[in-house]
Amino acid sequence: MSILTGTASWTDPTLLACGRFYPPDVRTPEARLRYYASQFKLVEVDATYYRLPDGRTAHAWATRTPDDFVFHAKAFRLFTGHPAPVRDLPADIQRELDVSPTVFYHQLPAELQRELWQRFLVGLEPLRMAGKLRAIHFQFAPWVQRNPRGTALLRECERHMQEHLMAVEFRHRSWFENSSASAWTLDLLRDAGMVHTVVDAPQGFDNTVPAVWASTHPELAVLRLHGHNTAAWNNNSGASSGRFQYEYSPEELADLAQRLKRLAEQVRSAHAVLNTNYQDQGMRNAAGLAAALRIHQ
């Protein structure tokens, strides 16, 4: 059993601007990743959600981190039910589409869907070959519900992820709205060989789910922490990191550490990803959780 903590970004603009995490002489992308990897052994790549990954960049990530460092890569947003600006797709694929500014996955011809999947996975191949791609994280859109359409999207992703470990985070309450729904969802993930992501987030919205402390895969459990900033959860007026401004208290971290330790006993490894990406809050929260885990060993 092992437990790792890390953050959902190491280059957020507010992090770089605050000047509190990286030393003054750490200014280049290479130096930042090397320094981050000296502090944590896990990071989530957010850039792969917005654009398809580039193999050269993934190779650089692999070579700039120690042998025991691991990555989670977020799945490209079209795969999880989100729209994507056409301008963010590869130029040759843009030419195959109409003039609409945004596109959804289901609007694409089957051959373009396959091409996007192939390029996404090829772009991450250097990380996989280096043994550092621990999971690909699928954060499904808040309108992906527990119904035949939502299940079909999950199965479509499963079909393309045969050689990769798939961690799943739902953003619609229907997946865990009661005990029977939770049991159904966990059974679905377990039967498909997918990792259930335990979510710590504000409650009381349709686009949030409760923390269901359960494992569905023997290799990995994932805890993703968004903080409890209820007022900002659905505020999309600024940078995304602003929605997740939150400092976990020592008491909250102690409780989370105990729960995570119990969850980790069911799997080979457990990963906690702090998505509180405003300034250096993610790093401080991740370090605080790691300290709480040491106390409760």
Coordinates of C-alpha atoms in Angstrom, one line a residue:
M1 CA 0.0 0.0 0.0
S2 CA 1.3 3.5 -0.9
I3 CA -0.3 6.9 -0.7
L4 CA 0.8 9.9 -2.9
T5 CA -0.4 13.5 -2.8
G6 CA 0.0 16.1 -5.5
T7 CA -1.8 18.9 -7.3
A8 CA -3.8 19.3 -10.4
S9 CA -1.4 21.8 -12.0
W10 CA 2.1 23.0 -11.6
T11 CA 1.9 26.0 -13.9
D12 CA -1.3 27.8 -13.1
P13 CA -0.8 31.6 -13.8
T14 CA -1.9 32.5 -10.3
L15 CA 0.7 30.1 -8.8
L16 CA 3.5 31.6 -10.9
A17 CA 2.4 35.1 -10.1
C18 CA 2.2 34.6 -6.3
G19 CA 5.9 33.7 -6.1
R20 CA 5.6 31.6 -3.0
F21 CA 6.2 28.0 -4.3
Y22 CA 9.0 28.2 -6.8
P23 CA 12.3 29.7 -5.8
P24 CA 13.3 32.9 -7.6
D25 CA 15.8 31.2 -9.8
V26 CA 13.2 28.6 -11.0
R27 CA 11.9 30.3 -14.1
T28 CA 11.8 27.8 -17.0
P29 CA 9.2 25.1 -17.7
E30 CA 11.9 22.5 -17.2
A31 CA 13.1 24.0 -13.9
R32 CA 9.6 24.3 -12.6
L33 CA 8.7 20.6 -13.2
R34 CA 12.0 19.4 -11.8
Y35 CA 11.4 21.5 -8.7
Y36 CA 7.8 20.4 -8.3
A37 CA 9.0 16.7 -8.6
S38 CA 11.4 17.3 -5.8
Q39 CA 8.5 18.2 -3.5
F40 CA 5.8 15.7 -4.7
K41 CA 5.7 12.4 -6.5
L42 CA 2.4 12.9 -8.3
V43 CA 0.8 15.5 -10.5
E44 CA -2.2 15.8 -12.7
V45 CA -1.8 17.2 -16.2
D46 CA -4.6 19.7 -16.9
A47 CA -3.4 20.8 -20.4
T48 CA -4.5 17.6 -22.0
Y49 CA -8.1 18.5 -21.3
Y50 CA -7.9 21.6 -23.4
R51 CA -5.8 20.4 -26.3
L52 CA -4.5 17.1 -27.6
P53 CA -1.1 16.2 -26.1
D54 CA 2.2 16.5 -28.0
G55 CA 4.5 13.5 -27.8
R56 CA 7.6 15.8 -27.6
T57 CA 6.1 17.5 -24.5
A58 CA 5.2 14.2 -22.9
H59 CA 8.7 12.9 -23.5
A60 CA 10.1 16.0 -21.8
W61 CA 7.9 15.5 -18.8
A62 CA 9.1 11.9 -18.6
T63 CA 12.8 12.8 -18.7
R64 CA 12.5 15.8 -16.3
T65 CA 11.0 13.7 -13.4
P66 CA 12.5 11.0 -11.2
D67 CA 11.8 7.3 -11.9
D68 CA 9.2 7.0 -9.1
F69 CA 7.3 10.1 -10.2
V70 CA 3.8 9.5 -11.8
F71 CA 1.3 11.5 -13.8
H72 CA -2.4 11.6 -14.2
A73 CA -3.5 13.1 -17.5
K74 CA -7.0 14.6 -17.9
A75 CA -8.9 13.2 -20.8
F76 CA -9.5 15.6 -23.8
R77 CA -12.7 17.5 -23.2
L78 CA -14.6 16.2 -26.2
F79 CA -14.3 12.7 -24.8
T80 CA -16.1 13.6 -21.6
G81 CA -19.1 15.3 -23.1
H82 CA -17.8 18.9 -23.0
P83 CA -17.7 21.1 -26.1
A84 CA -14.4 22.2 -27.6
P85 CA -13.6 25.3 -29.6
V86 CA -12.9 24.2 -33.2
R87 CA -9.8 26.5 -33.1
D88 CA -8.3 24.2 -30.4
L89 CA -8.4 21.1 -32.7
P90 CA -5.5 20.2 -35.0
A91 CA -5.5 22.3 -38.2
D92 CA -6.1 19.4 -40.5
I93 CA -9.2 18.3 -38.5
Q94 CA -10.5 21.9 -38.4
R95 CA -10.6 21.8 -42.2
E96 CA -12.9 18.8 -42.1
L97 CA -15.5 20.6 -40.0
D98 CA -18.1 23.3 -40.8
V99 CA -17.8 26.9 -39.6
S100 CA -19.4 26.4 -36.2
P101 CA -17.2 27.9 -33.4
T102 CA -17.6 24.9 -31.1
V103 CA -18.2 21.2 -31.6
F104 CA -19.3 18.2 -29.5
Y105 CA -18.0 14.7 -29.8
H106 CA -21.3 13.2 -31.1
Q107 CA -21.3 15.8 -33.9
L108 CA -18.1 14.4 -35.4
P109 CA -17.9 11.8 -38.1
A110 CA -16.8 8.4 -36.8
E111 CA -13.5 8.6 -38.6
L112 CA -12.6 11.9 -36.9
Q113 CA -13.6 10.5 -33.5
R114 CA -11.2 7.7 -34.0
E115 CA -8.5 10.0 -35.2
L116 CA -8.8 12.2 -32.1
W117 CA -8.6 9.2 -29.8
Q118 CA -5.5 7.9 -31.7
R119 CA -3.7 11.2 -31.5
F120 CA -4.6 11.7 -27.8
L121 CA -3.2 8.3 -26.9
V122 CA -0.1 8.6 -29.2
G123 CA 0.6 12.0 -27.6
L124 CA 0.8 10.4 -24.2
E125 CA 2.7 7.3 -25.3
P126 CA 6.1 8.6 -24.0
L127 CA 4.7 8.8 -20.5
R128 CA 3.2 5.3 -20.8
M129 CA 6.4 3.8 -22.1
A130 CA 8.4 5.4 -19.3
G131 CA 6.0 3.8 -16.8
K132 CA 4.9 7.2 -15.5
L133 CA 1.3 7.5 -16.8
R134 CA -0.6 6.1 -13.8
A135 CA -4.1 7.0 -15.0
I136 CA -6.1 9.0 -17.4
H137 CA -8.7 11.1 -15.6
F138 CA -12.2 11.4 -17.1
Q139 CA -14.0 14.4 -15.6
F140 CA -17.4 14.0 -17.2
A141 CA -19.5 17.1 -18.0
P142 CA -22.2 18.0 -15.5
W143 CA -24.9 17.2 -18.0
V144 CA -23.7 13.6 -18.3
Q145 CA -26.3 11.8 -16.2
R146 CA -27.0 8.3 -15.0
N147 CA -29.1 7.3 -18.0
P148 CA -28.7 5.3 -21.2
R149 CA -27.0 8.2 -22.9
G150 CA -24.5 8.8 -20.1
T151 CA -23.7 5.1 -19.8
A152 CA -23.2 4.9 -23.6
L153 CA -20.6 7.7 -23.4
L154 CA -18.8 5.9 -20.6
R155 CA -18.7 2.7 -22.7
E156 CA -17.4 4.6 -25.7
C157 CA -14.5 5.8 -23.6
E158 CA -13.9 2.3 -22.3
R159 CA -13.7 1.0 -25.8
H160 CA -10.8 3.3 -26.6
M161 CA -9.0 2.8 -23.2
Q162 CA -8.2 -0.9 -23.3
E163 CA -4.4 -0.3 -22.6
H164 CA -4.8 2.5 -20.1
L165 CA -6.2 2.8 -16.6
M166 CA -9.3 5.0 -16.6
A167 CA -10.2 7.1 -13.5
V168 CA -13.8 8.4 -13.6
E169 CA -15.2 11.6 -12.0
F170 CA -18.8 12.3 -12.4
R171 CA -20.2 15.8 -12.1
H172 CA -24.0 15.1 -12.0
R173 CA -25.6 14.1 -8.7
S174 CA -27.7 11.4 -10.4
W175 CA -24.8 8.9 -10.3
F176 CA -24.7 8.9 -6.5
E177 CA -28.1 10.5 -5.5
N178 CA -29.0 7.6 -3.1
S179 CA -27.7 4.3 -2.0
S180 CA -29.1 2.3 -4.8
A181 CA -27.7 4.7 -7.4
S182 CA -24.3 4.6 -5.7
A183 CA -24.3 0.8 -5.7
W184 CA -25.3 0.7 -9.4
T185 CA -22.6 3.2 -10.4
L186 CA -19.9 1.5 -8.4
D187 CA -20.8 -1.9 -9.9
L188 CA -20.7 -0.4 -13.4
L189 CA -17.2 1.0 -12.8
R190 CA -16.0 -2.2 -11.1
D191 CA -17.2 -4.4 -13.9
A192 CA -15.6 -2.1 -16.5
G193 CA -12.3 -2.1 -14.7
M194 CA -12.4 1.7 -14.1
V195 CA -11.2 3.6 -11.1
H196 CA -13.9 5.4 -9.1
T197 CA -12.8 8.9 -8.1
V198 CA -13.8 10.0 -4.6
V199 CA -14.7 13.6 -4.8
D200 CA -14.4 16.2 -2.0
A201 CA -16.4 19.2 -3.2
P202 CA -19.1 21.7 -2.2
Q203 CA -22.5 20.1 -1.8
G204 CA -26.1 21.1 -2.7
F205 CA -25.8 21.4 -6.5
D206 CA -26.9 19.3 -9.4
N207 CA -23.3 19.5 -10.7
T208 CA -21.6 18.0 -7.7
V209 CA -21.6 14.5 -6.1
P210 CA -21.0 13.4 -2.5
A211 CA -17.8 11.8 -1.4
V212 CA -18.4 8.1 -1.8
W213 CA -15.4 6.4 -0.1
A214 CA -15.2 3.2 -2.1
S215 CA -12.7 1.5 -4.4
T216 CA -13.6 -0.2 -7.7
H217 CA -10.1 -1.3 -8.9
P218 CA -7.5 -3.3 -7.0
E219 CA -4.6 -1.2 -8.4
L220 CA -5.6 2.3 -7.6
A221 CA -7.9 4.6 -5.7
V222 CA -8.2 8.3 -6.4
L223 CA -9.3 11.1 -4.2
R224 CA -9.8 14.5 -5.9
L225 CA -10.2 17.5 -3.7
H226 CA -11.9 20.7 -4.9
G227 CA -12.3 22.5 -1.6
H228 CA -15.6 23.7 -0.1
N229 CA -15.9 27.1 -1.7
T230 CA -19.7 27.0 -2.2
A231 CA -20.0 30.6 -3.2
A232 CA -17.6 30.2 -6.2
W233 CA -18.5 26.7 -7.3
N234 CA -20.7 27.8 -10.2
N235 CA -19.0 31.2 -10.8
N236 CA -17.6 31.0 -14.3
S237 CA -16.8 34.7 -14.7
G238 CA -13.0 34.4 -14.2
A239 CA -10.1 32.0 -14.3
S240 CA -11.0 28.4 -13.4
S241 CA -8.6 28.4 -10.4
G242 CA -10.8 31.1 -8.8
R243 CA -13.6 28.6 -8.3
F244 CA -11.4 26.5 -6.2
Q245 CA -9.9 28.9 -3.7
Y246 CA -9.9 27.0 -0.5
E247 CA -7.6 26.4 2.5
Y248 CA -8.2 23.0 4.2
S249 CA -8.1 23.3 8.0
P250 CA -5.9 21.0 10.0
E251 CA -9.1 19.3 11.3
E252 CA -10.4 18.7 7.7
L253 CA -7.0 17.3 6.6
A254 CA -6.8 15.0 9.6
D255 CA -10.3 13.6 8.8
L256 CA -9.4 13.2 5.1
A257 CA -6.2 11.5 6.0
Q258 CA -7.9 8.9 8.1
R259 CA -10.5 8.2 5.4
L260 CA -7.9 8.0 2.7
K261 CA -5.8 5.6 4.8
R262 CA -8.7 3.3 5.2
L263 CA -9.4 3.5 1.4
A264 CA -5.8 2.8 0.6
E265 CA -5.9 -0.5 2.6
Q266 CA -8.2 -1.8 -0.2
V267 CA -5.8 -1.1 -3.1
R268 CA -2.2 -1.2 -4.2
S269 CA -1.8 2.6 -4.3
A270 CA -4.0 5.6 -3.5
H271 CA -3.5 9.1 -5.0
A272 CA -4.9 12.3 -3.7
V273 CA -5.0 15.2 -6.2
L274 CA -5.6 18.7 -4.9
N275 CA -7.5 20.8 -7.4
T276 CA -7.4 23.9 -5.2
N277 CA -5.2 25.6 -7.8
Y278 CA -5.5 29.3 -6.8
Q279 CA -2.0 30.6 -6.1
D280 CA -0.1 28.1 -4.0
Q281 CA -3.1 26.7 -2.1
G282 CA -2.8 23.3 -3.9
M283 CA 0.8 22.8 -2.8
R284 CA 0.0 23.8 0.7
N285 CA -3.1 21.7 0.9
A286 CA -1.2 18.7 -0.6
A287 CA 1.7 19.1 1.8
G288 CA -0.7 19.4 4.7
L289 CA -2.5 16.2 3.7
A290 CA 0.8 14.4 3.4
A291 CA 1.8 15.6 6.9
A292 CA -1.6 14.5 8.3
L293 CA -1.1 11.1 6.7
R294 CA 2.3 10.7 8.4
I295 CA 0.7 11.6 11.7
H296 CA -2.0 9.0 11.3
Q297 CA 0.3 6.1 10.2

